[in-house]
GROMACS .gro file of C-alpha atoms in nm:
model
  504
    1UNK     CA    1  -2.122  -0.392  -0.275
    2UNK     CA    2  -2.142  -0.579  -0.601
    3UNK     CA    3  -2.473  -0.756  -0.605
    4UNK     CA    4  -2.657  -0.930  -0.322
    5UNK     CA    5  -2.450  -1.254  -0.319
    6UNK     CA    6  -2.243  -1.225   0.002
    7UNK     CA    7  -2.311  -1.334   0.357
    8UNK     CA    8  -2.398  -0.991   0.504
    9UNK     CA    9  -2.584  -0.820   0.219
   10UNK     CA   10  -2.874  -0.735   0.444
   11UNK     CA   11  -2.647  -0.525   0.666
   12UNK     CA   12  -2.500  -0.180   0.593
   13UNK     CA   13  -2.139  -0.230   0.559
   14UNK     CA   14  -1.871   0.041   0.507
   15UNK     CA   15  -1.585  -0.056   0.285
   16UNK     CA   16  -1.232   0.024   0.398
   17UNK     CA   17  -1.078   0.247   0.129
   18UNK     CA   18  -0.796   0.482   0.192
   19UNK     CA   19  -0.804   0.828   0.056
   20UNK     CA   20  -0.438   0.904  -0.044
   21UNK     CA   21  -0.517   1.285  -0.026
   22UNK     CA   22  -0.614   1.258   0.337
   23UNK     CA   23  -0.364   1.434   0.559
   24UNK     CA   24  -0.156   1.557   0.269
   25UNK     CA   25  -0.055   1.910   0.195
   26UNK     CA   26   0.004   1.855  -0.178
   27UNK     CA   27  -0.079   2.167  -0.366
   28UNK     CA   28  -0.016   2.401  -0.077
   29UNK     CA   29   0.240   2.675  -0.132
   30UNK     CA   30   0.568   2.610   0.037
   31UNK     CA   31   0.770   2.900   0.167
   32UNK     CA   32   1.134   2.875   0.068
   33UNK     CA   33   1.382   2.876   0.357
   34UNK     CA   34   1.570   3.201   0.417
   35UNK     CA   35   1.911   3.237   0.243
   36UNK     CA   36   2.204   3.108   0.429
   37UNK     CA   37   2.519   3.321   0.465
   38UNK     CA   38   2.836   3.202   0.308
   39UNK     CA   39   3.038   2.970   0.535
   40UNK     CA   40   3.406   3.036   0.614
   41UNK     CA   41   3.668   2.855   0.390
   42UNK     CA   42   3.706   2.487   0.473
   43UNK     CA   43   3.950   2.221   0.387
   44UNK     CA   44   3.882   1.981   0.109
   45UNK     CA   45   3.618   1.724   0.204
   46UNK     CA   46   3.726   1.362   0.238
   47UNK     CA   47   3.582   1.119  -0.016
   48UNK     CA   48   3.251   0.956   0.050
   49UNK     CA   49   3.314   0.601   0.166
   50UNK     CA   50   3.078   0.295   0.164
   51UNK     CA   51   2.906   0.215   0.488
   52UNK     CA   52   3.069  -0.065   0.694
   53UNK     CA   53   2.931  -0.418   0.647
   54UNK     CA   54   2.627  -0.510   0.838
   55UNK     CA   55   2.518  -0.832   1.002
   56UNK     CA   56   2.279  -1.080   0.833
   57UNK     CA   57   1.987  -0.945   1.034
   58UNK     CA   58   2.009  -0.602   0.873
   59UNK     CA   59   1.969  -0.481   0.526
   60UNK     CA   60   2.265  -0.467   0.291
   61UNK     CA   61   2.449  -0.157   0.165
   62UNK     CA   62   2.247   0.083  -0.045
   63UNK     CA   63   2.195   0.067  -0.425
   64UNK     CA   64   2.074   0.297  -0.700
   65UNK     CA   65   1.697   0.346  -0.694
   66UNK     CA   66   1.503   0.344  -1.025
   67UNK     CA   67   1.437   0.693  -1.165
   68UNK     CA   68   1.063   0.743  -1.123
   69UNK     CA   69   0.847   1.017  -0.974
   70UNK     CA   70   0.959   1.071  -0.617
   71UNK     CA   71   0.735   0.899  -0.364
   72UNK     CA   72   0.586   0.637  -0.600
   73UNK     CA   73   0.846   0.353  -0.583
   74UNK     CA   74   0.672   0.029  -0.512
   75UNK     CA   75   0.716  -0.219  -0.229
   76UNK     CA   76   0.742  -0.586  -0.293
   77UNK     CA   77   0.493  -0.805  -0.110
   78UNK     CA   78   0.606  -1.148   0.007
   79UNK     CA   79   0.365  -1.441  -0.083
   80UNK     CA   80   0.098  -1.521   0.176
   81UNK     CA   81   0.175  -1.853   0.343
   82UNK     CA   82  -0.100  -2.124   0.358
   83UNK     CA   83  -0.253  -2.191   0.698
   84UNK     CA   84  -0.016  -2.370   0.935
   85UNK     CA   85   0.284  -2.288   0.721
   86UNK     CA   86   0.541  -2.070   0.910
   87UNK     CA   87   0.624  -1.740   0.740
   88UNK     CA   88   0.957  -1.726   0.581
   89UNK     CA   89   1.212  -1.485   0.722
   90UNK     CA   90   1.423  -1.219   0.552
   91UNK     CA   91   1.661  -1.347   0.279
   92UNK     CA   92   2.022  -1.293   0.366
   93UNK     CA   93   2.166  -0.985   0.200
   94UNK     CA   94   2.440  -1.006  -0.065
   95UNK     CA   95   2.806  -0.938   0.055
   96UNK     CA   96   2.864  -0.573   0.096
   97UNK     CA   97   3.044  -0.383  -0.178
   98UNK     CA   98   3.410  -0.302  -0.116
   99UNK     CA   99   3.495   0.049  -0.003
  100UNK     CA  100   3.647   0.273  -0.275
  101UNK     CA  101   3.997   0.384  -0.219
  102UNK     CA  102   4.046   0.749  -0.112
  103UNK     CA  103   4.156   0.988  -0.383
  104UNK     CA  104   4.510   1.101  -0.339
  105UNK     CA  105   4.785   1.276  -0.520
  106UNK     CA  106   4.606   1.602  -0.580
  107UNK     CA  107   4.565   1.924  -0.400
  108UNK     CA  108   4.223   1.995  -0.546
  109UNK     CA  109   3.895   1.885  -0.383
  110UNK     CA  110   3.846   1.506  -0.438
  111UNK     CA  111   3.536   1.398  -0.631
  112UNK     CA  112   3.339   1.166  -0.407
  113UNK     CA  113   3.288   0.813  -0.523
  114UNK     CA  114   2.933   0.692  -0.539
  115UNK     CA  115   2.842   0.395  -0.313
  116UNK     CA  116   2.775   0.093  -0.531
  117UNK     CA  117   2.549  -0.172  -0.379
  118UNK     CA  118   2.242  -0.386  -0.461
  119UNK     CA  119   2.007  -0.430  -0.168
  120UNK     CA  120   1.807  -0.755  -0.191
  121UNK     CA  121   1.437  -0.748  -0.243
  122UNK     CA  122   1.399  -0.382  -0.362
  123UNK     CA  123   1.403  -0.432  -0.740
  124UNK     CA  124   1.086  -0.323  -0.901
  125UNK     CA  125   1.044  -0.651  -1.101
  126UNK     CA  126   0.690  -0.750  -1.003
  127UNK     CA  127   0.471  -0.895  -1.277
  128UNK     CA  128   0.176  -0.704  -1.129
  129UNK     CA  129   0.153  -0.353  -1.264
  130UNK     CA  130  -0.097  -0.073  -1.307
  131UNK     CA  131   0.043   0.169  -1.572
  132UNK     CA  132  -0.043   0.414  -1.852
  133UNK     CA  133  -0.340   0.608  -1.725
  134UNK     CA  134  -0.549   0.735  -2.021
  135UNK     CA  135  -0.815   0.997  -1.994
  136UNK     CA  136  -1.094   0.922  -2.248
  137UNK     CA  137  -1.380   1.080  -2.051
  138UNK     CA  138  -1.287   0.851  -1.771
  139UNK     CA  139  -0.947   0.734  -1.650
  140UNK     CA  140  -0.840   0.383  -1.749
  141UNK     CA  141  -0.525   0.200  -1.662
  142UNK     CA  142  -0.331  -0.086  -1.824
  143UNK     CA  143  -0.334  -0.380  -1.571
  144UNK     CA  144  -0.091  -0.671  -1.606
  145UNK     CA  145  -0.045  -0.972  -1.388
  146UNK     CA  146  -0.012  -1.350  -1.362
  147UNK     CA  147  -0.223  -1.612  -1.195
  148UNK     CA  148  -0.260  -1.999  -1.225
  149UNK     CA  149  -0.396  -1.965  -1.568
  150UNK     CA  150  -0.098  -1.756  -1.701
  151UNK     CA  151  -0.053  -1.390  -1.787
  152UNK     CA  152  -0.331  -1.145  -1.812
  153UNK     CA  153  -0.346  -0.790  -1.938
  154UNK     CA  154  -0.622  -0.535  -2.008
  155UNK     CA  155  -0.768  -0.191  -1.954
  156UNK     CA  156  -0.945  -0.127  -1.626
  157UNK     CA  157  -1.114   0.172  -1.465
  158UNK     CA  158  -1.103   0.258  -1.096
  159UNK     CA  159  -1.466   0.139  -1.056
  160UNK     CA  160  -1.350  -0.209  -1.166
  161UNK     CA  161  -1.105  -0.221  -0.883
  162UNK     CA  162  -1.360  -0.076  -0.642
  163UNK     CA  163  -1.623  -0.335  -0.736
  164UNK     CA  164  -1.378  -0.618  -0.723
  165UNK     CA  165  -1.274  -0.528  -0.368
  166UNK     CA  166  -1.638  -0.486  -0.257
  167UNK     CA  167  -1.718  -0.830  -0.382
  168UNK     CA  168  -1.411  -0.982  -0.220
  169UNK     CA  169  -1.494  -0.828   0.126
  170UNK     CA  170  -1.847  -0.960   0.092
  171UNK     CA  171  -1.763  -1.309  -0.027
  172UNK     CA  172  -1.447  -1.378   0.172
  173UNK     CA  173  -1.551  -1.252   0.524
  174UNK     CA  174  -1.283  -1.261   0.791
  175UNK     CA  175  -0.992  -1.269   0.542
  176UNK     CA  176  -0.747  -0.985   0.470
  177UNK     CA  177  -0.846  -0.796   0.161
  178UNK     CA  178  -0.606  -0.510   0.063
  179UNK     CA  179  -0.734  -0.157   0.030
  180UNK     CA  180  -0.804   0.048  -0.286
  181UNK     CA  181  -0.810   0.431  -0.281
  182UNK     CA  182  -1.135   0.593  -0.184
  183UNK     CA  183  -1.365   0.749  -0.442
  184UNK     CA  184  -1.315   1.110  -0.511
  185UNK     CA  185  -1.570   1.328  -0.688
  186UNK     CA  186  -1.368   1.646  -0.728
  187UNK     CA  187  -1.017   1.663  -0.858
  188UNK     CA  188  -0.998   1.299  -0.970
  189UNK     CA  189  -0.866   1.402  -1.319
  190UNK     CA  190  -0.578   1.598  -1.180
  191UNK     CA  191  -0.243   1.456  -1.305
  192UNK     CA  192  -0.088   1.430  -0.956
  193UNK     CA  193  -0.392   1.259  -0.817
  194UNK     CA  194  -0.410   1.017  -1.105
  195UNK     CA  195  -0.053   0.914  -1.040
  196UNK     CA  196  -0.120   0.884  -0.669
  197UNK     CA  197  -0.422   0.665  -0.740
  198UNK     CA  198  -0.229   0.454  -0.992
  199UNK     CA  199   0.040   0.389  -0.724
  200UNK     CA  200  -0.216   0.265  -0.467
  201UNK     CA  201  -0.415   0.063  -0.728
  202UNK     CA  202  -0.077  -0.107  -0.821
  203UNK     CA  203  -0.015  -0.164  -0.447
  204UNK     CA  204  -0.356  -0.333  -0.421
  205UNK     CA  205  -0.280  -0.550  -0.720
  206UNK     CA  206   0.061  -0.659  -0.588
  207UNK     CA  207  -0.081  -0.741  -0.245
  208UNK     CA  208  -0.354  -0.951  -0.408
  209UNK     CA  209  -0.082  -1.118  -0.608
  210UNK     CA  210   0.065  -1.239  -0.275
  211UNK     CA  211  -0.269  -1.397  -0.171
  212UNK     CA  212  -0.311  -1.708  -0.395
  213UNK     CA  213  -0.666  -1.780  -0.263
  214UNK     CA  214  -0.772  -1.435  -0.371
  215UNK     CA  215  -0.566  -1.420  -0.694
  216UNK     CA  216  -0.717  -1.747  -0.817
  217UNK     CA  217  -1.064  -1.688  -0.692
  218UNK     CA  218  -1.372  -1.661  -0.911
  219UNK     CA  219  -1.409  -1.297  -0.820
  220UNK     CA  220  -1.059  -1.205  -0.933
  221UNK     CA  221  -1.082  -1.401  -1.251
  222UNK     CA  222  -1.383  -1.204  -1.355
  223UNK     CA  223  -1.162  -0.892  -1.302
  224UNK     CA  224  -0.853  -1.030  -1.473
  225UNK     CA  225  -1.034  -1.194  -1.769
  226UNK     CA  226  -1.378  -1.037  -1.802
  227UNK     CA  227  -1.613  -1.154  -2.077
  228UNK     CA  228  -1.856  -0.868  -2.015
  229UNK     CA  229  -1.928  -0.592  -1.770
  230UNK     CA  230  -1.729  -0.657  -1.449
  231UNK     CA  231  -1.987  -0.523  -1.209
  232UNK     CA  232  -2.271  -0.722  -1.366
  233UNK     CA  233  -2.067  -1.043  -1.383
  234UNK     CA  234  -1.966  -1.006  -1.009
  235UNK     CA  235  -2.332  -0.961  -0.912
  236UNK     CA  236  -2.429  -1.283  -1.101
  237UNK     CA  237  -2.201  -1.505  -0.887
  238UNK     CA  238  -2.402  -1.746  -0.663
  239UNK     CA  239  -2.487  -1.631  -0.324
  240UNK     CA  240  -2.239  -1.726  -0.045
  241UNK     CA  241  -2.433  -1.922   0.223
  242UNK     CA  242  -2.273  -2.032   0.547
  243UNK     CA  243  -2.239  -2.380   0.403
  244UNK     CA  244  -2.068  -2.250   0.091
  245UNK     CA  245  -1.830  -2.040   0.299
  246UNK     CA  246  -1.731  -2.332   0.526
  247UNK     CA  247  -1.662  -2.548   0.219
  248UNK     CA  248  -1.461  -2.263   0.051
  249UNK     CA  249  -1.244  -2.210   0.360
  250UNK     CA  250  -1.199  -2.592   0.412
  251UNK     CA  251  -1.092  -2.659   0.049
  252UNK     CA  252  -0.906  -2.326  -0.038
  253UNK     CA  253  -0.765  -2.212   0.294
  254UNK     CA  254  -0.713  -2.564   0.424
  255UNK     CA  255  -0.883  -2.486   0.763
  256UNK     CA  256  -1.022  -2.774   0.968
  257UNK     CA  257  -1.399  -2.727   1.014
  258UNK     CA  258  -1.364  -2.882   1.360
  259UNK     CA  259  -1.060  -2.705   1.503
  260UNK     CA  260  -0.919  -2.792   1.843
  261UNK     CA  261  -1.086  -2.587   2.119
  262UNK     CA  262  -0.746  -2.493   2.273
  263UNK     CA  263  -0.629  -2.361   1.937
  264UNK     CA  264  -0.946  -2.156   1.905
  265UNK     CA  265  -0.886  -2.010   2.248
  266UNK     CA  266  -0.526  -1.915   2.160
  267UNK     CA  267  -0.644  -1.760   1.832
  268UNK     CA  268  -0.908  -1.557   2.008
  269UNK     CA  269  -0.645  -1.413   2.237
  270UNK     CA  270  -0.426  -1.321   1.944
  271UNK     CA  271  -0.712  -1.156   1.762
  272UNK     CA  272  -0.825  -0.956   2.074
  273UNK     CA  273  -0.472  -0.846   2.153
  274UNK     CA  274  -0.403  -0.734   1.798
  275UNK     CA  275  -0.739  -0.560   1.776
  276UNK     CA  276  -0.655  -0.359   2.080
  277UNK     CA  277  -0.313  -0.280   1.929
  278UNK     CA  278  -0.479  -0.150   1.607
  279UNK     CA  279  -0.700   0.097   1.800
  280UNK     CA  280  -0.394   0.220   1.995
  281UNK     CA  281  -0.145   0.259   1.706
  282UNK     CA  282  -0.374   0.417   1.441
  283UNK     CA  283  -0.380   0.767   1.612
  284UNK     CA  284  -0.002   0.759   1.625
  285UNK     CA  285   0.037   0.669   1.263
  286UNK     CA  286  -0.217   0.932   1.152
  287UNK     CA  287  -0.026   1.193   1.345
  288UNK     CA  288   0.288   1.076   1.170
  289UNK     CA  289   0.107   1.100   0.838
  290UNK     CA  290   0.035   1.471   0.907
  291UNK     CA  291   0.405   1.530   0.985
  292UNK     CA  292   0.542   1.357   0.680
  293UNK     CA  293   0.290   1.524   0.449
  294UNK     CA  294   0.451   1.852   0.536
  295UNK     CA  295   0.802   1.730   0.464
  296UNK     CA  296   0.727   1.611   0.106
  297UNK     CA  297   0.674   1.968  -0.049
  298UNK     CA  298   0.957   2.111   0.163
  299UNK     CA  299   1.213   1.872   0.015
  300UNK     CA  300   1.069   1.914  -0.330
  301UNK     CA  301   1.112   2.293  -0.297
  302UNK     CA  302   1.468   2.238  -0.164
  303UNK     CA  303   1.563   2.033  -0.469
  304UNK     CA  304   1.411   2.294  -0.707
  305UNK     CA  305   1.602   2.574  -0.537
  306UNK     CA  306   1.922   2.470  -0.712
  307UNK     CA  307   1.783   2.604  -1.035
  308UNK     CA  308   1.702   2.932  -0.876
  309UNK     CA  309   2.043   2.945  -0.710
  310UNK     CA  310   2.237   2.897  -1.028
  311UNK     CA  311   2.021   3.148  -1.210
  312UNK     CA  312   2.084   3.404  -0.941
  313UNK     CA  313   2.460   3.341  -0.968
  314UNK     CA  314   2.449   3.387  -1.347
  315UNK     CA  315   2.261   3.715  -1.309
  316UNK     CA  316   2.511   3.836  -1.043
  317UNK     CA  317   2.813   3.758  -1.257
  318UNK     CA  318   2.666   3.922  -1.568
  319UNK     CA  319   2.559   4.245  -1.388
  320UNK     CA  320   2.801   4.279  -1.093
  321UNK     CA  321   3.105   4.056  -1.118
  322UNK     CA  322   3.173   4.173  -1.476
  323UNK     CA  323   3.207   4.525  -1.343
  324UNK     CA  324   3.442   4.410  -1.062
  325UNK     CA  325   3.671   4.216  -1.302
  326UNK     CA  326   3.655   4.465  -1.588
  327UNK     CA  327   3.463   4.217  -1.806
  328UNK     CA  328   3.736   3.954  -1.781
  329UNK     CA  329   3.519   3.643  -1.824
  330UNK     CA  330   3.805   3.414  -1.709
  331UNK     CA  331   3.733   3.558  -1.359
  332UNK     CA  332   3.373   3.423  -1.370
  333UNK     CA  333   3.271   3.104  -1.196
  334UNK     CA  334   2.943   2.990  -1.343
  335UNK     CA  335   3.005   3.183  -1.663
  336UNK     CA  336   3.371   3.079  -1.683
  337UNK     CA  337   3.437   2.973  -2.054
  338UNK     CA  338   3.659   2.691  -1.940
  339UNK     CA  339   3.364   2.532  -1.743
  340UNK     CA  340   3.071   2.603  -1.984
  341UNK     CA  341   2.840   2.332  -1.850
  342UNK     CA  342   2.822   2.426  -1.477
  343UNK     CA  343   2.484   2.584  -1.515
  344UNK     CA  344   2.339   2.302  -1.715
  345UNK     CA  345   2.472   2.045  -1.475
  346UNK     CA  346   2.325   2.234  -1.181
  347UNK     CA  347   1.979   2.226  -1.343
  348UNK     CA  348   2.035   1.859  -1.413
  349UNK     CA  349   2.119   1.810  -1.047
  350UNK     CA  350   1.807   1.975  -0.944
  351UNK     CA  351   1.595   1.730  -1.168
  352UNK     CA  352   1.786   1.425  -1.061
  353UNK     CA  353   1.758   1.471  -0.689
  354UNK     CA  354   1.494   1.245  -0.537
  355UNK     CA  355   1.247   1.300  -0.261
  356UNK     CA  356   1.270   1.017  -0.008
  357UNK     CA  357   1.006   1.186   0.214
  358UNK     CA  358   0.755   1.114  -0.060
  359UNK     CA  359   0.814   0.739  -0.045
  360UNK     CA  360   0.821   0.752   0.335
  361UNK     CA  361   0.481   0.931   0.335
  362UNK     CA  362   0.337   0.675   0.092
  363UNK     CA  363   0.455   0.403   0.318
  364UNK     CA  364   0.266   0.558   0.616
  365UNK     CA  365  -0.046   0.581   0.404
  366UNK     CA  366  -0.018   0.217   0.311
  367UNK     CA  367   0.057   0.113   0.669
  368UNK     CA  368  -0.253   0.295   0.794
  369UNK     CA  369  -0.472   0.128   0.517
  370UNK     CA  370  -0.331  -0.215   0.586
  371UNK     CA  371  -0.411  -0.199   0.961
  372UNK     CA  372  -0.760  -0.074   0.878
  373UNK     CA  373  -0.811  -0.360   0.644
  374UNK     CA  374  -0.707  -0.610   0.912
  375UNK     CA  375  -0.954  -0.435   1.148
  376UNK     CA  376  -1.218  -0.488   0.884
  377UNK     CA  377  -1.141  -0.862   0.877
  378UNK     CA  378  -1.170  -0.883   1.249
  379UNK     CA  379  -1.495  -0.693   1.232
  380UNK     CA  380  -1.632  -0.951   0.983
  381UNK     CA  381  -1.563  -1.216   1.252
  382UNK     CA  382  -1.774  -1.009   1.495
  383UNK     CA  383  -2.037  -0.965   1.225
  384UNK     CA  384  -2.041  -1.341   1.179
  385UNK     CA  385  -2.115  -1.387   1.545
  386UNK     CA  386  -2.400  -1.131   1.519
  387UNK     CA  387  -2.535  -1.304   1.209
  388UNK     CA  388  -2.555  -1.631   1.397
  389UNK     CA  389  -2.743  -1.453   1.676
  390UNK     CA  390  -2.992  -1.322   1.418
  391UNK     CA  391  -3.048  -1.664   1.270
  392UNK     CA  392  -3.119  -1.796   1.626
  393UNK     CA  393  -3.365  -1.518   1.691
  394UNK     CA  394  -3.540  -1.589   1.358
  395UNK     CA  395  -3.559  -1.959   1.447
  396UNK     CA  396  -3.717  -1.880   1.783
  397UNK     CA  397  -3.971  -1.648   1.619
  398UNK     CA  398  -4.072  -1.910   1.367
  399UNK     CA  399  -4.108  -2.180   1.635
  400UNK     CA  400  -4.321  -1.938   1.833
  401UNK     CA  401  -4.546  -1.879   1.530
  402UNK     CA  402  -4.579  -2.251   1.474
  403UNK     CA  403  -4.687  -2.305   1.837
  404UNK     CA  404  -4.946  -2.032   1.803
  405UNK     CA  405  -5.086  -2.183   1.481
  406UNK     CA  406  -5.095  -2.536   1.633
  407UNK     CA  407  -5.299  -2.394   1.932
  408UNK     CA  408  -5.543  -2.227   1.688
  409UNK     CA  409  -5.446  -1.875   1.789
  410UNK     CA  410  -5.523  -1.605   1.527
  411UNK     CA  411  -5.313  -1.306   1.446
  412UNK     CA  412  -5.381  -1.017   1.222
  413UNK     CA  413  -5.190  -1.200   0.948
  414UNK     CA  414  -5.371  -1.535   1.000
  415UNK     CA  415  -5.719  -1.404   1.081
  416UNK     CA  416  -5.872  -1.499   0.746
  417UNK     CA  417  -5.644  -1.805   0.672
  418UNK     CA  418  -5.819  -2.129   0.600
  419UNK     CA  419  -5.731  -2.453   0.773
  420UNK     CA  420  -5.539  -2.582   0.477
  421UNK     CA  421  -5.360  -2.243   0.450
  422UNK     CA  422  -5.263  -2.275   0.822
  423UNK     CA  423  -5.125  -2.615   0.760
  424UNK     CA  424  -4.926  -2.495   0.465
  425UNK     CA  425  -4.793  -2.207   0.677
  426UNK     CA  426  -4.689  -2.457   0.944
  427UNK     CA  427  -4.510  -2.671   0.686
  428UNK     CA  428  -4.327  -2.364   0.543
  429UNK     CA  429  -4.220  -2.248   0.893
  430UNK     CA  430  -4.100  -2.590   0.980
  431UNK     CA  431  -3.887  -2.611   0.661
  432UNK     CA  432  -3.744  -2.270   0.745
  433UNK     CA  433  -3.657  -2.385   1.102
  434UNK     CA  434  -3.476  -2.693   0.958
  435UNK     CA  435  -3.273  -2.470   0.728
  436UNK     CA  436  -3.199  -2.216   1.003
  437UNK     CA  437  -3.069  -2.498   1.220
  438UNK     CA  438  -2.830  -2.599   0.949
  439UNK     CA  439  -2.725  -2.239   0.892
  440UNK     CA  440  -2.662  -2.190   1.269
  441UNK     CA  441  -2.456  -2.506   1.284
  442UNK     CA  442  -2.253  -2.386   0.980
  443UNK     CA  443  -2.214  -2.039   1.128
  444UNK     CA  444  -2.072  -2.197   1.439
  445UNK     CA  445  -1.808  -2.369   1.217
  446UNK     CA  446  -1.748  -2.054   1.009
  447UNK     CA  447  -1.683  -1.834   1.312
  448UNK     CA  448  -1.433  -2.084   1.453
  449UNK     CA  449  -1.265  -2.125   1.110
  450UNK     CA  450  -1.236  -1.745   1.072
  451UNK     CA  451  -1.080  -1.724   1.417
  452UNK     CA  452  -0.821  -1.988   1.334
  453UNK     CA  453  -0.747  -1.822   1.003
  454UNK     CA  454  -0.698  -1.479   1.158
  455UNK     CA  455  -0.507  -1.595   1.473
  456UNK     CA  456  -0.288  -1.869   1.314
  457UNK     CA  457  -0.223  -1.733   0.961
  458UNK     CA  458  -0.323  -1.374   0.888
  459UNK     CA  459  -0.200  -1.176   1.201
  460UNK     CA  460   0.136  -1.359   1.238
  461UNK     CA  461   0.205  -1.314   0.863
  462UNK     CA  462   0.082  -0.955   0.873
  463UNK     CA  463   0.320  -0.866   1.158
  464UNK     CA  464   0.623  -1.019   0.975
  465UNK     CA  465   0.533  -0.858   0.651
  466UNK     CA  466   0.480  -0.512   0.792
  467UNK     CA  467   0.808  -0.543   0.979
  468UNK     CA  468   0.993  -0.635   0.656
  469UNK     CA  469   0.826  -0.353   0.471
  470UNK     CA  470   0.948  -0.105   0.742
  471UNK     CA  471   1.300  -0.234   0.704
  472UNK     CA  472   1.282  -0.188   0.328
  473UNK     CA  473   1.149   0.155   0.331
  474UNK     CA  474   1.421   0.259   0.579
  475UNK     CA  475   1.681   0.102   0.355
  476UNK     CA  476   1.545   0.272   0.053
  477UNK     CA  477   1.532   0.609   0.236
  478UNK     CA  478   1.900   0.572   0.317
  479UNK     CA  479   1.986   0.468  -0.043
  480UNK     CA  480   1.809   0.775  -0.181
  481UNK     CA  481   1.979   1.011   0.063
  482UNK     CA  482   2.319   0.865  -0.010
  483UNK     CA  483   2.263   0.884  -0.387
  484UNK     CA  484   2.153   1.239  -0.357
  485UNK     CA  485   2.448   1.323  -0.140
  486UNK     CA  486   2.680   1.166  -0.401
  487UNK     CA  487   2.519   1.367  -0.680
  488UNK     CA  488   2.545   1.681  -0.485
  489UNK     CA  489   2.895   1.630  -0.363
  490UNK     CA  490   3.015   1.535  -0.711
  491UNK     CA  491   2.866   1.845  -0.871
  492UNK     CA  492   3.007   2.088  -0.601
  493UNK     CA  493   3.353   1.914  -0.616
  494UNK     CA  494   3.355   1.991  -0.989
  495UNK     CA  495   3.235   2.338  -0.905
  496UNK     CA  496   3.550   2.386  -0.687
  497UNK     CA  497   3.769   2.305  -0.985
  498UNK     CA  498   3.719   2.665  -1.114
  499UNK     CA  499   4.056   2.826  -1.081
  500UNK     CA  500   3.913   3.143  -0.911
  501UNK     CA  501   3.776   2.951  -0.617
  502UNK     CA  502   3.987   2.631  -0.625
  503UNK     CA  503   4.096   2.508  -0.283
  504UNK     CA  504   4.457   2.434  -0.230
   0.00000   0.00000   0.00000
């Protein structure tokens, strides 16, 4: 934790950070699939048509996906609604693109027409970015974003993100704080890991951007516009007492400090039900994480195999086919002088093919970390209840000591205390009891406010947001698969234009 200025600094608290390497087989050798025998001749394939229109409750037709490293496309996070405000639903999709007309009037294999579309909500246009990792002894990233004071930009290290989140968890107990990647001592300078960490730091920043109370908090402003060492500045923030937290949640989160008892009961039911769901679903998601981790390198190898395939075909034509056709190069396929770019285009195809399994795997990692962060927020509610019990115990102990002093009983600590010293001790203990009573009263308020916040705002919004993210990742997966199919079909249709293998 950053400094001792939170509510639970006296307790050992584990931060929820997700290690993106956990459950991943990145770096493991992948065995190429066995060669497939040549299929029998087939008729020319029909052109690729656009999918039929879908209802307003489903995502729209697929669109091109920005060319970026497979598996690192970002998800957009909807804004976090204030307490008592219903979460907005999905925006209606744009009208579906018209289906292209089939290619006719030719006996050669038709070149498939790509499926044009623009699915709503998937554009990577967020103002919150973490980019340009630079290794200067330690890795720093360029961070950009916008809050109520305008745009901000600067260079930040991973530790700055880590300290920020620790401070937020400590000073905003019972609220949802997104995860940052876990610390890693070995291999944290590896290029692939740096990119993976950058992706999840950007994910953290974008999720914070959807939480106005966090984005515009004192803690985040130290991170976004530091005037010195971020860790030191965070530690210098005033300690959050129960009274300070009640006031913060009342003015920033607009939670009534005296909520209706029936509402509290309903919120407790929501919290308990969702807490049980989290425990049940996490093992399933972690098993799915292991499965998708194996799919990522397999698809990457499959995409790379096109280069190996075309190289093998070139070698065969040069060393074997040339003998069969008496060095008549017009009988070549890949080496046919009339189609000189088939080899280059195949290598280009191999580089352009995407890996939708990478993005799906990243979504699983994010889903797990989000659920664990919500568990952490619920756990803070439980810790607040425990903290109140500790205050009550301390009050009883102080009162018991006052009673003993008033009766003239001596303990090892008061054996040599004078009468005036005893009176001073009683006065000090009485003042402590008075403060403890205020703290207990404020803790009662705080626990109820946290329960209302979790049950009425956080959990309902979380459910809708995660559902929308799932629909978006499914849509993007389909988009990437269709685009890859279009690229592949277009290349192989051109391949069939060679007169030696042309289909009639």
